[in-house]
PDB file of C-alpha atoms in Angstrom:
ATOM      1  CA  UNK A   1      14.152   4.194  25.443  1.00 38.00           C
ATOM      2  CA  UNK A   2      13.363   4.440  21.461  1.00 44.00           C
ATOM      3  CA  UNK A   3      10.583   2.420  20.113  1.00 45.00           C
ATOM      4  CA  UNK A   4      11.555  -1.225  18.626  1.00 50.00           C
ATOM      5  CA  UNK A   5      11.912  -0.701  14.675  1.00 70.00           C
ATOM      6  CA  UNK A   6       9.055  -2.674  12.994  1.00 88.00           C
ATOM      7  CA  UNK A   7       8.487  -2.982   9.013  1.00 94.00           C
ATOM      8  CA  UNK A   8       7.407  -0.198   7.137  1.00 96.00           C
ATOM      9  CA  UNK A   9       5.362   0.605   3.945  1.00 97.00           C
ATOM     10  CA  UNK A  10       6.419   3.212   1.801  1.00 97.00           C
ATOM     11  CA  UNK A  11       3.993   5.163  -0.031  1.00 98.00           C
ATOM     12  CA  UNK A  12       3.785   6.917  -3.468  1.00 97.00           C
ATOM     13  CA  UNK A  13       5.072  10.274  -1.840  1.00 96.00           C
ATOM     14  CA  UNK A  14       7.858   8.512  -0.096  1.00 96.00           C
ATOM     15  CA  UNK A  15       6.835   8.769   3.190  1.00 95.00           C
ATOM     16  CA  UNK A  16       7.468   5.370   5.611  1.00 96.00           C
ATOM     17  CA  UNK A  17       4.401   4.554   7.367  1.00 97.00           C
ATOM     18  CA  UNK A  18       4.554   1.613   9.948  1.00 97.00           C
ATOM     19  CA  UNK A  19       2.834  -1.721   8.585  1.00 98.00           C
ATOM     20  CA  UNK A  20       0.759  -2.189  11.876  1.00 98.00           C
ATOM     21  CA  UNK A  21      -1.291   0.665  13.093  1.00 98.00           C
ATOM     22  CA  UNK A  22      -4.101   1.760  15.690  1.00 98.00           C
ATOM     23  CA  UNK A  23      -7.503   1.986  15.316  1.00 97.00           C
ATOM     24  CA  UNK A  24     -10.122   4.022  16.923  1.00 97.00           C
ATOM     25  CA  UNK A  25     -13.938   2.689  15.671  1.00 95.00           C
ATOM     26  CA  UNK A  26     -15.550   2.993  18.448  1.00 93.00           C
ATOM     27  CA  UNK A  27     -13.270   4.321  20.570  1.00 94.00           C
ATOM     28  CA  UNK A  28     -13.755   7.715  22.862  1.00 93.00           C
ATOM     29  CA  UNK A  29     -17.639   7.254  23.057  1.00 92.00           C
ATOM     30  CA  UNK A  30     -17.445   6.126  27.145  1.00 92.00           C
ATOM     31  CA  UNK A  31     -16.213   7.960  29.588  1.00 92.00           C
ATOM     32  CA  UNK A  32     -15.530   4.774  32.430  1.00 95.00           C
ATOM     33  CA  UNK A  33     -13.098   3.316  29.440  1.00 95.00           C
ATOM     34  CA  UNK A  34     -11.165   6.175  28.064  1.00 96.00           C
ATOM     35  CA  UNK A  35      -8.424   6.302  30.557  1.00 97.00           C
ATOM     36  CA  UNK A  36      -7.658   2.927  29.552  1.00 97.00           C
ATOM     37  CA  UNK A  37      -8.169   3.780  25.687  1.00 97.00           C
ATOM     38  CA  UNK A  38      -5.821   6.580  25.850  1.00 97.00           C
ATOM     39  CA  UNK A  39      -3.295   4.057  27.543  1.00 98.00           C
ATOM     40  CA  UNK A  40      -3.720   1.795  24.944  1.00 98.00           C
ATOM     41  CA  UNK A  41      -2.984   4.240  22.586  1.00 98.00           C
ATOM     42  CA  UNK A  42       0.026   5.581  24.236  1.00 98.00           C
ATOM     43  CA  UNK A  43       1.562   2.116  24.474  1.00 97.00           C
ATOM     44  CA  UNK A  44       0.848   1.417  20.767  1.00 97.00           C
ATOM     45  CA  UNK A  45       3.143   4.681  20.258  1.00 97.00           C
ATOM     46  CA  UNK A  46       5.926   3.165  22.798  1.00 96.00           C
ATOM     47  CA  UNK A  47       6.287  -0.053  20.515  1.00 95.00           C
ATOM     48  CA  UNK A  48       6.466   1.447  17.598  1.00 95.00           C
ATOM     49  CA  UNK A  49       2.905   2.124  15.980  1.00 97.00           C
ATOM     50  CA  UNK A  50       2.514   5.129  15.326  1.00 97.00           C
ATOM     51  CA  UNK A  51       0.092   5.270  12.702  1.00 98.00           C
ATOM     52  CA  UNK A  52      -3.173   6.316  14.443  1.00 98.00           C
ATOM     53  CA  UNK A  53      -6.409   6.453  12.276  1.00 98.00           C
ATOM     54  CA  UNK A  54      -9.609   8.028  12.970  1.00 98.00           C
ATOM     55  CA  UNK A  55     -12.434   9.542  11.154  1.00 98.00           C
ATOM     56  CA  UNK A  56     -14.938  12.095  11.948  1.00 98.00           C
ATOM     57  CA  UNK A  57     -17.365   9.482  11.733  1.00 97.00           C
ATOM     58  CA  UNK A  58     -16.205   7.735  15.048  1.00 96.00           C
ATOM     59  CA  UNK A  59     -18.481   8.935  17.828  1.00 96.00           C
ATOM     60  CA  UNK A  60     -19.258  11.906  16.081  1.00 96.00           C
ATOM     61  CA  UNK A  61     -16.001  13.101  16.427  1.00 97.00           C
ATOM     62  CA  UNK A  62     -15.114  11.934  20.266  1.00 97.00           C
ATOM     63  CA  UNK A  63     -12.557   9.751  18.867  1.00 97.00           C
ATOM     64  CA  UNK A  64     -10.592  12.421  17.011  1.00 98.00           C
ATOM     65  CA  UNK A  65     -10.614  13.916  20.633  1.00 98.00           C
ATOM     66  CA  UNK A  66      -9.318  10.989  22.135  1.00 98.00           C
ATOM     67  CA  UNK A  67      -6.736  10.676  19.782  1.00 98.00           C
ATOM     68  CA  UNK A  68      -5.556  14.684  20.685  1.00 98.00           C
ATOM     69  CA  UNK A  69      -5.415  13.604  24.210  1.00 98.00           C
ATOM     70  CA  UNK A  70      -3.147  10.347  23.420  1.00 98.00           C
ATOM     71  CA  UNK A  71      -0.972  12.341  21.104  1.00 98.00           C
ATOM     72  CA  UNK A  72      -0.815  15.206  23.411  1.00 97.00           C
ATOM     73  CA  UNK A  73       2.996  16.273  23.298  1.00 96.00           C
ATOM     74  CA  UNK A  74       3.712  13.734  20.985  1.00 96.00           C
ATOM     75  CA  UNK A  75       2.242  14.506  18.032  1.00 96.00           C
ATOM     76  CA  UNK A  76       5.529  14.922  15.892  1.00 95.00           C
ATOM     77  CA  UNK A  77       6.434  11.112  15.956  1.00 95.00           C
ATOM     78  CA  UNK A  78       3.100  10.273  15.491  1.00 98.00           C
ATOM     79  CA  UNK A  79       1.372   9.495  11.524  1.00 98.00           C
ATOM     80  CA  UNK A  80      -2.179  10.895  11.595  1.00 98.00           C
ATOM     81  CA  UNK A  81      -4.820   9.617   9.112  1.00 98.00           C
ATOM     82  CA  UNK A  82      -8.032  11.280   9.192  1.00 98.00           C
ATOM     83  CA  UNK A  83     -11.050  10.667   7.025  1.00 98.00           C
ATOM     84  CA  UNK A  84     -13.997  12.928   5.859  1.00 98.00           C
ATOM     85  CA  UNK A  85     -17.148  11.576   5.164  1.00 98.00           C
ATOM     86  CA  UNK A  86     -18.799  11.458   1.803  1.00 98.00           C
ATOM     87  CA  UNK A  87     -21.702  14.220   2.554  1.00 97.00           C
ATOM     88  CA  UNK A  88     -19.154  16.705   3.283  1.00 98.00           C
ATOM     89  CA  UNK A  89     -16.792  15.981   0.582  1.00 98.00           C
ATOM     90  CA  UNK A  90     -17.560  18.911  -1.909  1.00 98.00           C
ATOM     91  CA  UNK A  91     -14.719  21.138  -2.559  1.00 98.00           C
ATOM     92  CA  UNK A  92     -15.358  23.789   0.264  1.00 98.00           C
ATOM     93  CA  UNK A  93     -17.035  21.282   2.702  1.00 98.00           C
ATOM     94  CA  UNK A  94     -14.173  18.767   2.712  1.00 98.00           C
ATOM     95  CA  UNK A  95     -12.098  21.475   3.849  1.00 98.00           C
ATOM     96  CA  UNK A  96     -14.467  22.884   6.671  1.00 98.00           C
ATOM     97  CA  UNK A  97     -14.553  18.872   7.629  1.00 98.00           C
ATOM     98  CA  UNK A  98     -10.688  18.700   8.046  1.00 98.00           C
ATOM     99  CA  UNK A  99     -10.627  21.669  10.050  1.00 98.00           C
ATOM    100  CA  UNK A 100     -13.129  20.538  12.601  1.00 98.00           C
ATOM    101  CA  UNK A 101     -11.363  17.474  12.518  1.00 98.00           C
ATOM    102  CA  UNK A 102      -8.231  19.467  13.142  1.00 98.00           C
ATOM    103  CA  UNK A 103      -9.564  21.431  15.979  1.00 98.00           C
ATOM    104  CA  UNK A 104     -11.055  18.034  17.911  1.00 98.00           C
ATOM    105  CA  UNK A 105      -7.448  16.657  17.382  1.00 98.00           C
ATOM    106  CA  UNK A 106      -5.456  19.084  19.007  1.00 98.00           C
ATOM    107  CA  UNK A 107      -2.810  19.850  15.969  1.00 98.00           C
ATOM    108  CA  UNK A 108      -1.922  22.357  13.289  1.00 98.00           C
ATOM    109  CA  UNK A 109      -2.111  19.204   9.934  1.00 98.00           C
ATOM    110  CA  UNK A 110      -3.101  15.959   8.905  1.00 98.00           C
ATOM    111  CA  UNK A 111      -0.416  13.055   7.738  1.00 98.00           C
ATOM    112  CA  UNK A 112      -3.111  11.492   5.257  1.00 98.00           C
ATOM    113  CA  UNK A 113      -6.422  12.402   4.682  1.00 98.00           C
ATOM    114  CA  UNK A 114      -9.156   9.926   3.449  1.00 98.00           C
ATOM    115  CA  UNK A 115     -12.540   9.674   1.495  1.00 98.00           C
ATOM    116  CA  UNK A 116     -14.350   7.519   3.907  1.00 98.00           C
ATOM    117  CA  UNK A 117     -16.372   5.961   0.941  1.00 98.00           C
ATOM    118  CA  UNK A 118     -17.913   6.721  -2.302  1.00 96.00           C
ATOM    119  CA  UNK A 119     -20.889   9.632  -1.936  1.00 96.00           C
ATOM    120  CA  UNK A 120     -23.124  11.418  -4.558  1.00 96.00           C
ATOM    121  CA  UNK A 121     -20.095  14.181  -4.585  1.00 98.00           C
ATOM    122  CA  UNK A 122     -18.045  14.141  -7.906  1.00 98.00           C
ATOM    123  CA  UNK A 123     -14.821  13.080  -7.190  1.00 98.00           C
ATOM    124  CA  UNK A 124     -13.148  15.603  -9.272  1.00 98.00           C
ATOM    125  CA  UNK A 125     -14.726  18.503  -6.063  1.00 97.00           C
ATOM    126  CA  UNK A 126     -13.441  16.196  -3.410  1.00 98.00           C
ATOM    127  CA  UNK A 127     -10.257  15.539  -4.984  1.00 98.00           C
ATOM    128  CA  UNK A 128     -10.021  19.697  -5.362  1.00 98.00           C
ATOM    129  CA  UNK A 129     -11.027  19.917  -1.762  1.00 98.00           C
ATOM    130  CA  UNK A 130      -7.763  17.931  -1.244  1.00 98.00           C
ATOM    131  CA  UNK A 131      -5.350  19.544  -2.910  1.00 98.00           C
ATOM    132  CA  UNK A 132      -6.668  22.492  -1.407  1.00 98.00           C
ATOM    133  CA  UNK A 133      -5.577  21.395   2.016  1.00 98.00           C
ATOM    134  CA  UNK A 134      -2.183  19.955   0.659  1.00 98.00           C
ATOM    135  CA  UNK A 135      -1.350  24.135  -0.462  1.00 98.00           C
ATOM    136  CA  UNK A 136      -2.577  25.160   2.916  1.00 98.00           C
ATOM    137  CA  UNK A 137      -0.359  22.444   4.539  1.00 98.00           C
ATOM    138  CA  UNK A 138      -3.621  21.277   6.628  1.00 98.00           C
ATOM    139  CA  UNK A 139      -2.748  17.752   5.232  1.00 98.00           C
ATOM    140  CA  UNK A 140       0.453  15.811   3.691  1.00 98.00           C
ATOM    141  CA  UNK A 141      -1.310  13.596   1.464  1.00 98.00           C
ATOM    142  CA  UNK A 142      -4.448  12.272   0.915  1.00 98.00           C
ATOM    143  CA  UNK A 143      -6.358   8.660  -0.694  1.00 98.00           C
ATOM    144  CA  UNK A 144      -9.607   6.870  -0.607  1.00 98.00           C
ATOM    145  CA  UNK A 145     -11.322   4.311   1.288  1.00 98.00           C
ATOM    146  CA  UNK A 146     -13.702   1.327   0.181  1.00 98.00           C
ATOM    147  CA  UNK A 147     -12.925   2.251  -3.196  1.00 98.00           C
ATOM    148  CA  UNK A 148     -13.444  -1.030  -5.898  1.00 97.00           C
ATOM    149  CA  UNK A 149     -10.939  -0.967  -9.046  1.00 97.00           C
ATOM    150  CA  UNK A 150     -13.695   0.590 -11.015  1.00 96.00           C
ATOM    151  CA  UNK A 151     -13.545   3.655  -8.316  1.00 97.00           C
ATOM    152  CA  UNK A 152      -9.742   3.943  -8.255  1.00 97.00           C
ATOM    153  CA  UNK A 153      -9.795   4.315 -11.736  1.00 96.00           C
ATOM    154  CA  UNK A 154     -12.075   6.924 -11.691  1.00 97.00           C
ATOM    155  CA  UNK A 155     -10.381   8.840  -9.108  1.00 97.00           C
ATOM    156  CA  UNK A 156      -7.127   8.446 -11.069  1.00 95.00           C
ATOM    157  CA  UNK A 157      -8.916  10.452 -14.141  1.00 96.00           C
ATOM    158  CA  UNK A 158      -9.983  13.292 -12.525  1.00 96.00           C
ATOM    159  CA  UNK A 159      -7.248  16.444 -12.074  1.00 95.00           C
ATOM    160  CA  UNK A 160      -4.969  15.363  -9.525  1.00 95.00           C
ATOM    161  CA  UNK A 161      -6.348  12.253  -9.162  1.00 95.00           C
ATOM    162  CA  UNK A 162      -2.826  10.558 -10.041  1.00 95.00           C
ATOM    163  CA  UNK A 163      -1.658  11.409  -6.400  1.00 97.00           C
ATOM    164  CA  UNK A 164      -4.069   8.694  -4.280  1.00 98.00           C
ATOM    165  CA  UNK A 165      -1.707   7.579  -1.357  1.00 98.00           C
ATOM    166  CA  UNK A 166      -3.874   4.911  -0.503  1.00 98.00           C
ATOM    167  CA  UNK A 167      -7.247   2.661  -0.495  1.00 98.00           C
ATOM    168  CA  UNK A 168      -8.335   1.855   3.332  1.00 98.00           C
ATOM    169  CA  UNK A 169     -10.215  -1.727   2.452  1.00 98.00           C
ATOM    170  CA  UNK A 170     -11.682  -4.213   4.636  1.00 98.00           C
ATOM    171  CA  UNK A 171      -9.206  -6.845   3.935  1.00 98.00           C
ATOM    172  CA  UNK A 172      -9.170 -10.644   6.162  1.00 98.00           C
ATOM    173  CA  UNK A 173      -9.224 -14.015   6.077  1.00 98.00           C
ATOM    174  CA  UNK A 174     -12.756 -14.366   6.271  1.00 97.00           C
ATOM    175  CA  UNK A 175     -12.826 -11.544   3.245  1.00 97.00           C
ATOM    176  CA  UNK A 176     -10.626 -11.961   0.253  1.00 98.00           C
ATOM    177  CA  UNK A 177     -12.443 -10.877  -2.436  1.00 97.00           C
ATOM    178  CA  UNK A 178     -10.052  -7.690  -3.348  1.00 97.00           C
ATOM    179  CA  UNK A 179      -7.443 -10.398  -3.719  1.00 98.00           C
ATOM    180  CA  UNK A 180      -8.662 -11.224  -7.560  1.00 98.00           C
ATOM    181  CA  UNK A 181      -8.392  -7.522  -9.235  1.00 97.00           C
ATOM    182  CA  UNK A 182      -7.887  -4.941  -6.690  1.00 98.00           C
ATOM    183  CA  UNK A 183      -4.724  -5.920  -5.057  1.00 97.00           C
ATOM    184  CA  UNK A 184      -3.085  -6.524  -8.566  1.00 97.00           C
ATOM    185  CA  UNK A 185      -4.549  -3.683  -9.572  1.00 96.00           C
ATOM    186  CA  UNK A 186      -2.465  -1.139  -6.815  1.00 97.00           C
ATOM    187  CA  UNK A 187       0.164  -3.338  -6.498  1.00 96.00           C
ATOM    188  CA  UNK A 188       0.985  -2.309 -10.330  1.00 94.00           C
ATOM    189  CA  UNK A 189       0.062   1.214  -9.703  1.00 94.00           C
ATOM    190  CA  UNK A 190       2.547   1.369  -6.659  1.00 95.00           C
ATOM    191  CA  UNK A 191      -0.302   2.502  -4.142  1.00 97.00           C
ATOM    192  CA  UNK A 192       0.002   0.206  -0.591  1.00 98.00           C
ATOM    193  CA  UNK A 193      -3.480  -1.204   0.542  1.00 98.00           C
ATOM    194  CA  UNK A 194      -4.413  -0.337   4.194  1.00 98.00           C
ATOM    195  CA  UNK A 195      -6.514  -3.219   5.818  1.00 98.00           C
ATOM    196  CA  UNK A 196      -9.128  -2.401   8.103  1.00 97.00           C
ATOM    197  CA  UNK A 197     -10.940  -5.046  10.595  1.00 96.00           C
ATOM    198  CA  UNK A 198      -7.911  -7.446  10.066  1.00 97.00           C
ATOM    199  CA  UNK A 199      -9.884  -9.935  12.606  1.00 96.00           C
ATOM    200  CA  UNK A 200     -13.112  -9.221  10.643  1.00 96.00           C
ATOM    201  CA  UNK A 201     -14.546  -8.033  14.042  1.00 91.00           C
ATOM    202  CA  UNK A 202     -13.716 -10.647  15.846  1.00 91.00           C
ATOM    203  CA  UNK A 203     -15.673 -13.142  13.752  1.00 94.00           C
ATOM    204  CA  UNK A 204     -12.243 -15.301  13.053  1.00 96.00           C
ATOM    205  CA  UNK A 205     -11.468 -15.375  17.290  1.00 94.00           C
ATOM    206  CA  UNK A 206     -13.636 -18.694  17.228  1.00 93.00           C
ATOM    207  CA  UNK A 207     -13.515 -20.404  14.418  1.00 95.00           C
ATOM    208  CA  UNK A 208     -11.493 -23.563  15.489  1.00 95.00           C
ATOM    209  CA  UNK A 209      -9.538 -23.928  12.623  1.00 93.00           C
ATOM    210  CA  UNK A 210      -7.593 -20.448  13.543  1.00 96.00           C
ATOM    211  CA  UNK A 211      -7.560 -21.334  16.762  1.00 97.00           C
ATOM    212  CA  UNK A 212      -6.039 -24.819  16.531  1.00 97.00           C
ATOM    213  CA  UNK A 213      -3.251 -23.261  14.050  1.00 97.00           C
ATOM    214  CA  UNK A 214      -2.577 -20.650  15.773  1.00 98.00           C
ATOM    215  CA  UNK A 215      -2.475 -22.761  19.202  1.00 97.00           C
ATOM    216  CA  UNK A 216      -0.214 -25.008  17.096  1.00 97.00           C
ATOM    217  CA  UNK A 217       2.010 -21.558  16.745  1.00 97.00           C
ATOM    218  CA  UNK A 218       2.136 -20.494  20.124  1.00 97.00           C
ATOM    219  CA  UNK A 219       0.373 -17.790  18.861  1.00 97.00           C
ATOM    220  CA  UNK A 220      -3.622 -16.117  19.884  1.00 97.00           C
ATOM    221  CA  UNK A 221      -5.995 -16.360  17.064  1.00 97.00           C
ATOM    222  CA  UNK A 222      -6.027 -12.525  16.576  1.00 96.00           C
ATOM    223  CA  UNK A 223      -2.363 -12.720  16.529  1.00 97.00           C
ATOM    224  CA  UNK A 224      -2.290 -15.262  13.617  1.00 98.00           C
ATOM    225  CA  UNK A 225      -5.484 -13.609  11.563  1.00 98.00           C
ATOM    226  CA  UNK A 226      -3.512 -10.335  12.192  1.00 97.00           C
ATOM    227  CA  UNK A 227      -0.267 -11.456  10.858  1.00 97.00           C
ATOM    228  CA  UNK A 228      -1.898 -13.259   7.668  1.00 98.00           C
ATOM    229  CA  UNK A 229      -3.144 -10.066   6.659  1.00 98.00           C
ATOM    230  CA  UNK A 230       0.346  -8.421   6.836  1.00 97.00           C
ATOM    231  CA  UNK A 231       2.060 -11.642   5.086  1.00 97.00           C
ATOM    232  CA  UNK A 232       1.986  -9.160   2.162  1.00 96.00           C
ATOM    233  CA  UNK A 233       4.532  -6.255   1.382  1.00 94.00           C
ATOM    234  CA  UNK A 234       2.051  -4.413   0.041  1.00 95.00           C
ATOM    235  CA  UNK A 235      -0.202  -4.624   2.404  1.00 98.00           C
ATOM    236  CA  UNK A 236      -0.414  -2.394   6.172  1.00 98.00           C
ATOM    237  CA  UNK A 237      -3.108  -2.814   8.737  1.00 98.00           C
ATOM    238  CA  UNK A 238      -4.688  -0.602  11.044  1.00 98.00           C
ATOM    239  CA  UNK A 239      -6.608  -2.757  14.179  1.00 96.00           C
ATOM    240  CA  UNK A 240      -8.390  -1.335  17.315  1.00 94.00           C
ATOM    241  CA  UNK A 241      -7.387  -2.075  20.825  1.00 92.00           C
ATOM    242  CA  UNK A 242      -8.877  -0.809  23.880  1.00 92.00           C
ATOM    243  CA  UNK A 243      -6.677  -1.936  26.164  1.00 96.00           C
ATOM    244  CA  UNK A 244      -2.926  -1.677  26.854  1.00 97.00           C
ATOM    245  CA  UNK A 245      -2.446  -5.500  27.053  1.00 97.00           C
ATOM    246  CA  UNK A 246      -4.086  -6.006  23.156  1.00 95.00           C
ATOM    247  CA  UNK A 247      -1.845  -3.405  22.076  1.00 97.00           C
ATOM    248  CA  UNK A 248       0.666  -5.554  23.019  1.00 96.00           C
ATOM    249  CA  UNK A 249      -0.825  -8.736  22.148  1.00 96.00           C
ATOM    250  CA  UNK A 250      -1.228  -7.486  18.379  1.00 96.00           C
ATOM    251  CA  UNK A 251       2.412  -6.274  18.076  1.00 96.00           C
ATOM    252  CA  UNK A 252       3.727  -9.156  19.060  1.00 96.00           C
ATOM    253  CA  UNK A 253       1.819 -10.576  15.724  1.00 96.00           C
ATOM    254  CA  UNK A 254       4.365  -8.691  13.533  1.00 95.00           C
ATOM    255  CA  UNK A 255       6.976 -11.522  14.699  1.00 94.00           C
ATOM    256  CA  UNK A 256       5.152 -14.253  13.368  1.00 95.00           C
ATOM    257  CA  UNK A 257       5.605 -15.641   9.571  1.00 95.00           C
ATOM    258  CA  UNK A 258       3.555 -18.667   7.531  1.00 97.00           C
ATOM    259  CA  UNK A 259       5.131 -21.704   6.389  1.00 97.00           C
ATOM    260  CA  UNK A 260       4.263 -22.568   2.571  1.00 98.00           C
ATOM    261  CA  UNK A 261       2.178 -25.711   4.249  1.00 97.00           C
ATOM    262  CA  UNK A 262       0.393 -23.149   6.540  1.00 97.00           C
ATOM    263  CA  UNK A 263      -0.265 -20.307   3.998  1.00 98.00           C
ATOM    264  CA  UNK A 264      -1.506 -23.409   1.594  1.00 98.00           C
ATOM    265  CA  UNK A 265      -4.042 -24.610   4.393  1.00 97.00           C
ATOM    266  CA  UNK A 266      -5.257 -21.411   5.192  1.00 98.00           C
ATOM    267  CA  UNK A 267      -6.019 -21.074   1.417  1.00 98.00           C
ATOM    268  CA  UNK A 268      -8.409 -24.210   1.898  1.00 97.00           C
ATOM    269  CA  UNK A 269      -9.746 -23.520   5.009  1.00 96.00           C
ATOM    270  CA  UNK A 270     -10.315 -19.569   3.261  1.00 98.00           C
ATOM    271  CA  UNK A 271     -10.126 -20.131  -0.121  1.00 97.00           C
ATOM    272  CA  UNK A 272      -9.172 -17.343  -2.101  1.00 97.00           C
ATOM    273  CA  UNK A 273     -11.539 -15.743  -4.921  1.00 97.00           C
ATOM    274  CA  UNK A 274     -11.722 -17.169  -8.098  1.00 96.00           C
ATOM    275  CA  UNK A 275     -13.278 -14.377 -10.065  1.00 97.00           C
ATOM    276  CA  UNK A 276     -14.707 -10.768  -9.300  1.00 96.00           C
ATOM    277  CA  UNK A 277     -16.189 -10.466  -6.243  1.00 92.00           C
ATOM    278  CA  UNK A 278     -17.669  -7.093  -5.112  1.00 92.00           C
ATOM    279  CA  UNK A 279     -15.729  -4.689  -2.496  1.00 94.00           C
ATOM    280  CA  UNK A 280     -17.034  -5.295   0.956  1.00 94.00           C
ATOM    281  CA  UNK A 281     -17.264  -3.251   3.336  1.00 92.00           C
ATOM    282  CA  UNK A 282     -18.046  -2.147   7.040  1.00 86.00           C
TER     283      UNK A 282
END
């Protein structure tokens, strides 16, 4: 049975990337859960999302090696983003970091390949430490995470810097600050946000305005704050779930659109920024 077709996002290079995807902070690091973690991940893959994204960060690696034990056999319909961390992202290091990364994962290349935030490391190494691993076909493309206009535009100076893929943000309801320069600002340069803690760790699960609204929908309230944040084309979302049944739960949030009255109310309940407001981040 194929997976259900779901939107898609399509990124500078072309490639289609699904708008939902799975998350894996904090995933791997107990062994009396990770049957069920794997499950979860391998049911996110049966209903379509396929975007799995990790770092080296999580667990020290052990989610990378859950993520080689989900994708086990299936790694060719499956879009891997990976993310080095800012000490190792000289030139040479950021390529010894993808490798390890590489080896914990179980496969031969990356799909995208991510600064995990700004370092001391000049971004014209790590963005040579990049390209490096695009020749060498270790990785397909690469971008940035937690990266502020100011950063982006940096990035976007330095030799190669024109081919960013992406900026992983932490984008919700609870968090819109990106929403006054940053989103304009990619949306005009063609490069796709990707939203992380779309739930804003489950802060927005009990505040009774979601909840009544989403009630009101027939809907959970991590199904309606999940589905806000992918209200925008130019927006995709990556959200953990540890268990088979949220995997579900959160795909079934891709089905759900906002009236103009409900987008409007949410904008009172959360209003939007009305000037700069710095990047936040987890």
């Amino acid at each position: 049975m194929s997976a259900p077709t779901i939107r898609t996002v399509t990124l500078p290079d072309g490639a289609s990337v699904p708008a939902l995807g799975l998350g894996t902070w904090y995933m791997g690091e107990q062994s009396a859960t990770r049957a069920t973690e794997v499950a979860a991940l391998r049911t996110g893959m049966d209903c379509g999302l396929t975007l799995i994204d990790t770092a080296e960060m999580y667990g020290d690696g052990a989610a990378e090696e859950l993520v080689g034990e989900a994708i086990a056999g299936r790694r060719d319909s499956v879009y891997l983003v990976g993310k080095v961390l800012p000490s190792h992202a000289t030139r040479r290091g950021t390529v010894e970091a993808c490798q390890a990364s590489l080896r914990r994962l179980g496969t031969d290349h990356l799909d995208m390949y991510l600064l995990h935030w700004r370092g001391r490391v000049p971004l014209a190494e790590t963005v040579a430490g990049f390209e490096d691993l695009v020749q060498a076909g270790l990785i397909r493309g690469w971008g940035v995470s937690n990266f502020d206009v100011r950063d982006l535009d940096e990035v976007a100076s330095v030799p190669g810097g024109e081919r960013v893929q992406t900026d992983q943000v932490l984008y919700n309801l609870n968090r819109r600050g990106l929403e006054y320069d940053l989103l304009p600002r990619c949306r005009q340069a063609g490069v796709p946000l990707m939203a992380y803690s779309p739930v804003d760790h489950g802060r927005l699960l009990g505040n009774p305005a979601v909840r009544d609204m989403a009630s009101a929908k027939g809907a959970t309230a991590a199904q309606l704050a999940l589905a806000w944040v992918l209200r925008l084309p130019q927006v995709f979302a990556v959200v953990k779930a540890s268990s088979p049944a949220r995997v579900t739960e959160n795909r079934a949030a891709m089905e759900i659109s906002f009236s103009t009255a409900e987008l409007e109310e949410l904008d009172r309940m959360f209003p939007p920024p009305s000037s700069k407001v710095p990047l936040e981040m987890l």
